[in-house]
mmCIF file of C-alpha atoms in Angstrom:
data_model
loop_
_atom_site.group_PDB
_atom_site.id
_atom_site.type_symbol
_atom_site.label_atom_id
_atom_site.label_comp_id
_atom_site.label_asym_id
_atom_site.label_seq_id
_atom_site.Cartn_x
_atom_site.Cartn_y
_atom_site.Cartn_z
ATOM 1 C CA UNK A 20 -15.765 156.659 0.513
ATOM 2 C CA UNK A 21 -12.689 154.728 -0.661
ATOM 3 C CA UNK A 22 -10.776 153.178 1.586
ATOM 4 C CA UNK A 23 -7.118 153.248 1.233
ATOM 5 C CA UNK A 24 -4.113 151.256 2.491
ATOM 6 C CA UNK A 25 -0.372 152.639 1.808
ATOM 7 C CA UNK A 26 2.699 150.348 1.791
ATOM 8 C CA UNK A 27 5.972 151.977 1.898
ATOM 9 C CA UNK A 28 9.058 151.548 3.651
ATOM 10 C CA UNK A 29 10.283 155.331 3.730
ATOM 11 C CA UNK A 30 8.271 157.198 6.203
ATOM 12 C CA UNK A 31 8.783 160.207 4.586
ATOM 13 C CA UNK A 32 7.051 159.093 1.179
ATOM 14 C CA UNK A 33 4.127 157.205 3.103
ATOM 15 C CA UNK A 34 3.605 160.754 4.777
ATOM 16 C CA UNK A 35 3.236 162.473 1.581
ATOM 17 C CA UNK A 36 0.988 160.408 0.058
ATOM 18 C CA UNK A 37 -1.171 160.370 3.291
ATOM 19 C CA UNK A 38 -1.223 163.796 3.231
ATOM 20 C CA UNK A 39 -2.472 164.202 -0.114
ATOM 21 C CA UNK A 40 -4.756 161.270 -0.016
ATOM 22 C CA UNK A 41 -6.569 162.351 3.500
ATOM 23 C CA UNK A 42 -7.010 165.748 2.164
ATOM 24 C CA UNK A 43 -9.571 164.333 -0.375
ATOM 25 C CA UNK A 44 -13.451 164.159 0.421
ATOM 26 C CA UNK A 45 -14.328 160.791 -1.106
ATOM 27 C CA UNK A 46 -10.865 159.538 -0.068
ATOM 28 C CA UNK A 47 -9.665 157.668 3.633
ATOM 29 C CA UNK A 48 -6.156 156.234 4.508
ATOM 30 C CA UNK A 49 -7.474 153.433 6.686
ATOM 31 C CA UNK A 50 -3.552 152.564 7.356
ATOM 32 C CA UNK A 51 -0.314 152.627 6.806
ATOM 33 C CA UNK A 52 2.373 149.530 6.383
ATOM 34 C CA UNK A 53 6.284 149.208 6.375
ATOM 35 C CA UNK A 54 6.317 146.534 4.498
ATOM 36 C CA UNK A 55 4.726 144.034 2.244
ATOM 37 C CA UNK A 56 3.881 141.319 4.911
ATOM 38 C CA UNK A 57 2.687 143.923 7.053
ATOM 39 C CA UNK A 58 0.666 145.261 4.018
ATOM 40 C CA UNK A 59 -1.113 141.548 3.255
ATOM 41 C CA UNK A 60 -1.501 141.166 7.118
ATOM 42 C CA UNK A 61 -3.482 144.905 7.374
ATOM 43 C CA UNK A 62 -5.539 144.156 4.106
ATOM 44 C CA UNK A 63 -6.557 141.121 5.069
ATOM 45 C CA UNK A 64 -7.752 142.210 7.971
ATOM 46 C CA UNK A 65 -9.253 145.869 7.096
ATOM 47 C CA UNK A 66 -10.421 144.807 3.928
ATOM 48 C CA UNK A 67 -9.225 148.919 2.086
ATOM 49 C CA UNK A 68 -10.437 149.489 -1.288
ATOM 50 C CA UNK A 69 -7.068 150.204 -2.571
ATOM 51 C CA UNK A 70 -3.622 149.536 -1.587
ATOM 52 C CA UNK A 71 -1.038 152.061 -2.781
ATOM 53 C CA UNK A 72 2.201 149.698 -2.979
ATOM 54 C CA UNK A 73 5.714 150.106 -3.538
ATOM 55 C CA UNK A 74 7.512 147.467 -5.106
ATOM 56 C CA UNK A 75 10.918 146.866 -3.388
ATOM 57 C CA UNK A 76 10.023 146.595 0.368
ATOM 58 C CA UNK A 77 11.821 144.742 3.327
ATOM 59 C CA UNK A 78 10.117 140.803 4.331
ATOM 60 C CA UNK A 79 8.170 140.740 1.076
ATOM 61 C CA UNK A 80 8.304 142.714 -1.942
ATOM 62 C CA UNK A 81 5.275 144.446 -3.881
ATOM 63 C CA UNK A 82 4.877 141.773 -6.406
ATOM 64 C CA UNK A 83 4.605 139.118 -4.291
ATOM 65 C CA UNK A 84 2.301 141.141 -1.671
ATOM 66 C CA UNK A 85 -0.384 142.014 -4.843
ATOM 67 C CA UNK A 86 -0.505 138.469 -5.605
ATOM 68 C CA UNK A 87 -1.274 137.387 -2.047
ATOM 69 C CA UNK A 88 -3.771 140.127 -2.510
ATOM 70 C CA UNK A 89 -5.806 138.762 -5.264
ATOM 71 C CA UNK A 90 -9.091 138.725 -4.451
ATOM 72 C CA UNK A 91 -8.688 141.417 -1.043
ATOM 73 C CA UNK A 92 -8.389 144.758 -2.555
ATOM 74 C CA UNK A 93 -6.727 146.454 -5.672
ATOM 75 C CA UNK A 94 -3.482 147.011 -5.506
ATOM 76 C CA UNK A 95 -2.084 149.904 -7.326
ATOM 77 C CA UNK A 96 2.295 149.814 -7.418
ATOM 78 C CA UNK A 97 3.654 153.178 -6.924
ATOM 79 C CA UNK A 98 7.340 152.942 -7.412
ATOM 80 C CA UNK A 99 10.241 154.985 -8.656
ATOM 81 C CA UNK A 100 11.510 152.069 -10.989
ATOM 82 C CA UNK A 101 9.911 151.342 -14.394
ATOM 83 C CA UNK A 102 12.170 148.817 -15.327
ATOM 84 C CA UNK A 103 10.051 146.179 -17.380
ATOM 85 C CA UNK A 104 10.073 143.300 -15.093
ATOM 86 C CA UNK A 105 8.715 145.245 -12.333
ATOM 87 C CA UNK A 106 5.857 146.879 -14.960
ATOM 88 C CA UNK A 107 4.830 143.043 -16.884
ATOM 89 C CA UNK A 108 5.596 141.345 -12.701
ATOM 90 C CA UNK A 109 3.132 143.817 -11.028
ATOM 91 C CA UNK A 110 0.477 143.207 -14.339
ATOM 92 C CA UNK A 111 1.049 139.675 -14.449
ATOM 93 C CA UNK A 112 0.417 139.386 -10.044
ATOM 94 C CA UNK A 113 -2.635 141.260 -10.652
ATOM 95 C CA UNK A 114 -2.611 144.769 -9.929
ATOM 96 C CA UNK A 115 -5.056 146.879 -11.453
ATOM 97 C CA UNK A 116 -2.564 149.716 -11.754
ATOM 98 C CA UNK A 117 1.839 150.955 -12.027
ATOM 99 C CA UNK A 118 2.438 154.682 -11.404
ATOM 100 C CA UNK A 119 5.571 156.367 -10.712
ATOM 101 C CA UNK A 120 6.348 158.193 -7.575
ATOM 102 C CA UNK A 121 6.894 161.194 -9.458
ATOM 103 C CA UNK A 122 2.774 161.210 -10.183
ATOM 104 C CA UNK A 123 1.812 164.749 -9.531
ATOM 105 C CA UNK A 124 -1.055 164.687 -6.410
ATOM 106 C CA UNK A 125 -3.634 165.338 -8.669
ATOM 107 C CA UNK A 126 -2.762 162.511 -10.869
ATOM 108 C CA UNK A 127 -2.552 160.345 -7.763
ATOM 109 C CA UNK A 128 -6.025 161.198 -6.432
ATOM 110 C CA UNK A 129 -7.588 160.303 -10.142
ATOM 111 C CA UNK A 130 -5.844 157.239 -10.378
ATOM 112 C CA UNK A 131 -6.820 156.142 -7.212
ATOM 113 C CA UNK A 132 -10.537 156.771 -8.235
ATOM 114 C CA UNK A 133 -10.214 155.584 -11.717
ATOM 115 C CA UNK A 134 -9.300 152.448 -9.729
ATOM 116 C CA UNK A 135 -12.042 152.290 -7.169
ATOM 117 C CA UNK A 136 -13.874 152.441 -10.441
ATOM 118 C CA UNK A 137 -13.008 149.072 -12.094
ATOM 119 C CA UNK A 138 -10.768 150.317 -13.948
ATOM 120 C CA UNK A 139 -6.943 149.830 -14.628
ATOM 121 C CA UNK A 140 -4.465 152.757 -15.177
ATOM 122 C CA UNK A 141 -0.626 152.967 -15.560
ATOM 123 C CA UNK A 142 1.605 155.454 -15.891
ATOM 124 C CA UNK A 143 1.922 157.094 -19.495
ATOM 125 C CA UNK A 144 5.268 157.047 -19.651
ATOM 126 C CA UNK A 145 5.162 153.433 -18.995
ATOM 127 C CA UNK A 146 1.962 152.729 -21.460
ATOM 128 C CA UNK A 147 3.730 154.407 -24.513
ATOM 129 C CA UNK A 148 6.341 151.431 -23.845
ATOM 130 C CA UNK A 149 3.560 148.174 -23.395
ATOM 131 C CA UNK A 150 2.236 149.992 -26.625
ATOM 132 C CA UNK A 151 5.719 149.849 -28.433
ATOM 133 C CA UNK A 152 6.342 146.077 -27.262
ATOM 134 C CA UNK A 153 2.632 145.457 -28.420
ATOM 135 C CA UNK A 154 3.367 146.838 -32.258
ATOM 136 C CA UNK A 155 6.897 144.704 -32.144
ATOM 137 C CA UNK A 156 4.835 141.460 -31.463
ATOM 138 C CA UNK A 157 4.652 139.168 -34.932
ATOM 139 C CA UNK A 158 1.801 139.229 -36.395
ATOM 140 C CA UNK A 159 0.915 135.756 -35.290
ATOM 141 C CA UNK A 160 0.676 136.595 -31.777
ATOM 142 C CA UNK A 161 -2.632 138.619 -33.252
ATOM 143 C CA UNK A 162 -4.568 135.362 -34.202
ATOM 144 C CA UNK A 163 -8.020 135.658 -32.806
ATOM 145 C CA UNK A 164 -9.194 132.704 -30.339
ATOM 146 C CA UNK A 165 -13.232 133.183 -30.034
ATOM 147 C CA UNK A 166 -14.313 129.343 -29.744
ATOM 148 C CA UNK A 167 -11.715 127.963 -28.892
ATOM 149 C CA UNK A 168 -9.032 128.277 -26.159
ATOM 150 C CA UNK A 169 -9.466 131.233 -23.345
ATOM 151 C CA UNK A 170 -12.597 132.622 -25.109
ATOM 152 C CA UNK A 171 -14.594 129.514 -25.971
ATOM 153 C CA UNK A 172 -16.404 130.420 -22.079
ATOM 154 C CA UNK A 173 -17.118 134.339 -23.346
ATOM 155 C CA UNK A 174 -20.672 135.048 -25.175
ATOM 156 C CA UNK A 175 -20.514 137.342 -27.967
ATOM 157 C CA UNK A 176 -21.042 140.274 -26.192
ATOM 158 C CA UNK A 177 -18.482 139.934 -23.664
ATOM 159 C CA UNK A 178 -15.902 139.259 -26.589
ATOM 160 C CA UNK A 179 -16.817 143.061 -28.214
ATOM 161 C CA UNK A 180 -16.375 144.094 -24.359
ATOM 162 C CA UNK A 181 -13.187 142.668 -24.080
ATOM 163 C CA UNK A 182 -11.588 143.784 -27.241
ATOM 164 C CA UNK A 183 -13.090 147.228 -26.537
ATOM 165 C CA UNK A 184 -10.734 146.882 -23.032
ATOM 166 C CA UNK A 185 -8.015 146.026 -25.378
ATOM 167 C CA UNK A 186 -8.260 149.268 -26.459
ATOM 168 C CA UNK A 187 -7.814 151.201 -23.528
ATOM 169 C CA UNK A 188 -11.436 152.256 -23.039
ATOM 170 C CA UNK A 189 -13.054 153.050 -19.810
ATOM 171 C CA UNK A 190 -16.677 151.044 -18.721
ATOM 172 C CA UNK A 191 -18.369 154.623 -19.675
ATOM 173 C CA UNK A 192 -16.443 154.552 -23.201
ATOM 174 C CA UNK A 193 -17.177 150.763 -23.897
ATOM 175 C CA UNK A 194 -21.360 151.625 -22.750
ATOM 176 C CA UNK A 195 -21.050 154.713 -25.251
ATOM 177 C CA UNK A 196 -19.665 152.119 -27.747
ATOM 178 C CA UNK A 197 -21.901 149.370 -27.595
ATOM 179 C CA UNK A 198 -24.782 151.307 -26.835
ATOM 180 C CA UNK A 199 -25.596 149.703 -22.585
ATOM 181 C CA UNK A 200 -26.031 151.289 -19.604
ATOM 182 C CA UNK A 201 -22.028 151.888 -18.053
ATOM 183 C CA UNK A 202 -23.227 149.343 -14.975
ATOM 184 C CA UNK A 203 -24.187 147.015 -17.459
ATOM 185 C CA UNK A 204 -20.728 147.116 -18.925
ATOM 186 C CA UNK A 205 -19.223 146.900 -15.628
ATOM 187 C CA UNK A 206 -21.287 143.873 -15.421
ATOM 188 C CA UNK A 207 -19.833 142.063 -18.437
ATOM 189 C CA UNK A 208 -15.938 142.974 -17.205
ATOM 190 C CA UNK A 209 -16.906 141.198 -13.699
ATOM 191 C CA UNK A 210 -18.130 138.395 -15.694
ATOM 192 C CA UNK A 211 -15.511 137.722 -18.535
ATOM 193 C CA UNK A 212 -12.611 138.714 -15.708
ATOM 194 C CA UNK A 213 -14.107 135.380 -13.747
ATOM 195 C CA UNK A 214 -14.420 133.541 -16.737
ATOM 196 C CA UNK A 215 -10.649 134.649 -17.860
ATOM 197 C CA UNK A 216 -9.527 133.886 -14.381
ATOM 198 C CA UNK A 217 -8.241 137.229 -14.403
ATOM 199 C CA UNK A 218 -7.355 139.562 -11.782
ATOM 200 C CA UNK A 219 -7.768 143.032 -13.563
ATOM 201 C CA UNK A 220 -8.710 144.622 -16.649
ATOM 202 C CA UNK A 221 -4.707 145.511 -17.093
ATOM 203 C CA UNK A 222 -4.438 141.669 -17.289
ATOM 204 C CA UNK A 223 -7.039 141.671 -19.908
ATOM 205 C CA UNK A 224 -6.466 144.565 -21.799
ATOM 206 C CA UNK A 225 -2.663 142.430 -22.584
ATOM 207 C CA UNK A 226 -4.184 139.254 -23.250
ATOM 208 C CA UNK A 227 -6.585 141.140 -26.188
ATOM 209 C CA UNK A 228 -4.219 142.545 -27.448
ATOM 210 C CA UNK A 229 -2.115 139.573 -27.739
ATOM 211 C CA UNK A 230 -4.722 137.761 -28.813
ATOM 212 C CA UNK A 231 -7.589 139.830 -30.473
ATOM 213 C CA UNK A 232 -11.016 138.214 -29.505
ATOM 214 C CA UNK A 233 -12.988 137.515 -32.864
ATOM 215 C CA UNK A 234 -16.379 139.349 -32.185
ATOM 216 C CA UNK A 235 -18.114 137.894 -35.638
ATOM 217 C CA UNK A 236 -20.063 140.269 -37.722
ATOM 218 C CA UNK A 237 -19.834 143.964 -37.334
ATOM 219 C CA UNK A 238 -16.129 143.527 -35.997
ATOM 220 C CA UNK A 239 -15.617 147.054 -34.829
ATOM 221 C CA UNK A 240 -12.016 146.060 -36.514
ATOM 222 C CA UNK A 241 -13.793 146.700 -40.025
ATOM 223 C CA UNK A 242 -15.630 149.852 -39.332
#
């Protein structure tokens, strides 16, 4: 069962996406919070899965709640603004996910288990513009750091892993890919996202692709 907190300060929207949410098998609100203190102060104590969190909330705002919440529970922003700042501020505070309120309930329900899953999902509207601001970066930004720097920790195979997460793939697509069982690959994400001191595989799916992780011979790169 995943277990699910919602943070929202209109009633009416934390109803709807209770409604949807507790109609799901596999899926259980465990609460409901006004606001983002009240949001750190219930996950902290309830310990949910998943917190569902809107980003402009009274006595603390999403951003600030999912970084208190490093470490609790994913967080997963579900806003009606896709400005920039609040897209790169939610990634950079550690959320594993940004959708938009206007997420059909189907797409909600996925997301929220693509999540439990370990693994990171925003919005396509909102990934077709992280891929645009990717391709406008110089090239230099590109220049692989294997040995040295934030990778010199990483063994080889949690280098491929991580570039492989650069890429968008899924712990099933990177096990297809490198040939390992999927837990194994969820293994090697636990372990390079500790060694990265990172909070999600959003976080490291940006830092790859800013800076490419050389994984030596048979570069998938050159195939």
């Amino acid at each position: 069962m995943i277990r699910v907190l919602v943070a929202d300060d209109h009633a009416a929207v934390r109803a709807g996406v209770v409604l949807i949410l507790d109609g799901t098998p596999d899926i259980e609100v465990v609460a409901e919070a006004a606001d983002g203190l009240e949001a750190v102060e219930l996950a902290e104590r309830l310990r949910p899965d998943i917190v569902l969190m809107d980003i402009r909330m009274p006595r603390l705002d999403g951003i600030t709640a999912a970084r208190r919440l490093r470490g609790v529970a994913d967080v997963v922003i579900l806003t009606t603004f896709d400005l920039d700042e609040y897209v790169f501020g939610a990634l950079r505070a550690g959320a594993a996910g940004f959708l938009l309120k206007n997420t059909d309930a189907d797409a909600l329900i996925e997301a929220v288990r693509v999540v439990a899953r370990g693994d990171g999902l925003i919005s396509p509207s909102v990934t077709r513009r992280m891929i645009e601001a990717f391709a406008a970066m110089p090239a230099s930004a590109g220049t692989p750091t294997a040995g040295r720097g934030p990778y010199e920790n990483l063994t080889a195979r949690e280098r491929e892993v991580l570039f492989h997460i650069g890429r968008g793939l899924s712990n099933a697509e990177i096990a297809r890919e490198l040939g390992m069982a999927e837990g194994t690959a969820k293994t090697h994400v636990s372990r390079l996202l500790a060694k990265l001191d990172l909070r999600s595989r959003v976080q490291a799916a940006i830092m790859a692709r800013e800076f490419p992780p050389d994984v030596g011979p048979g570069d998938p790169r050159t195939r």
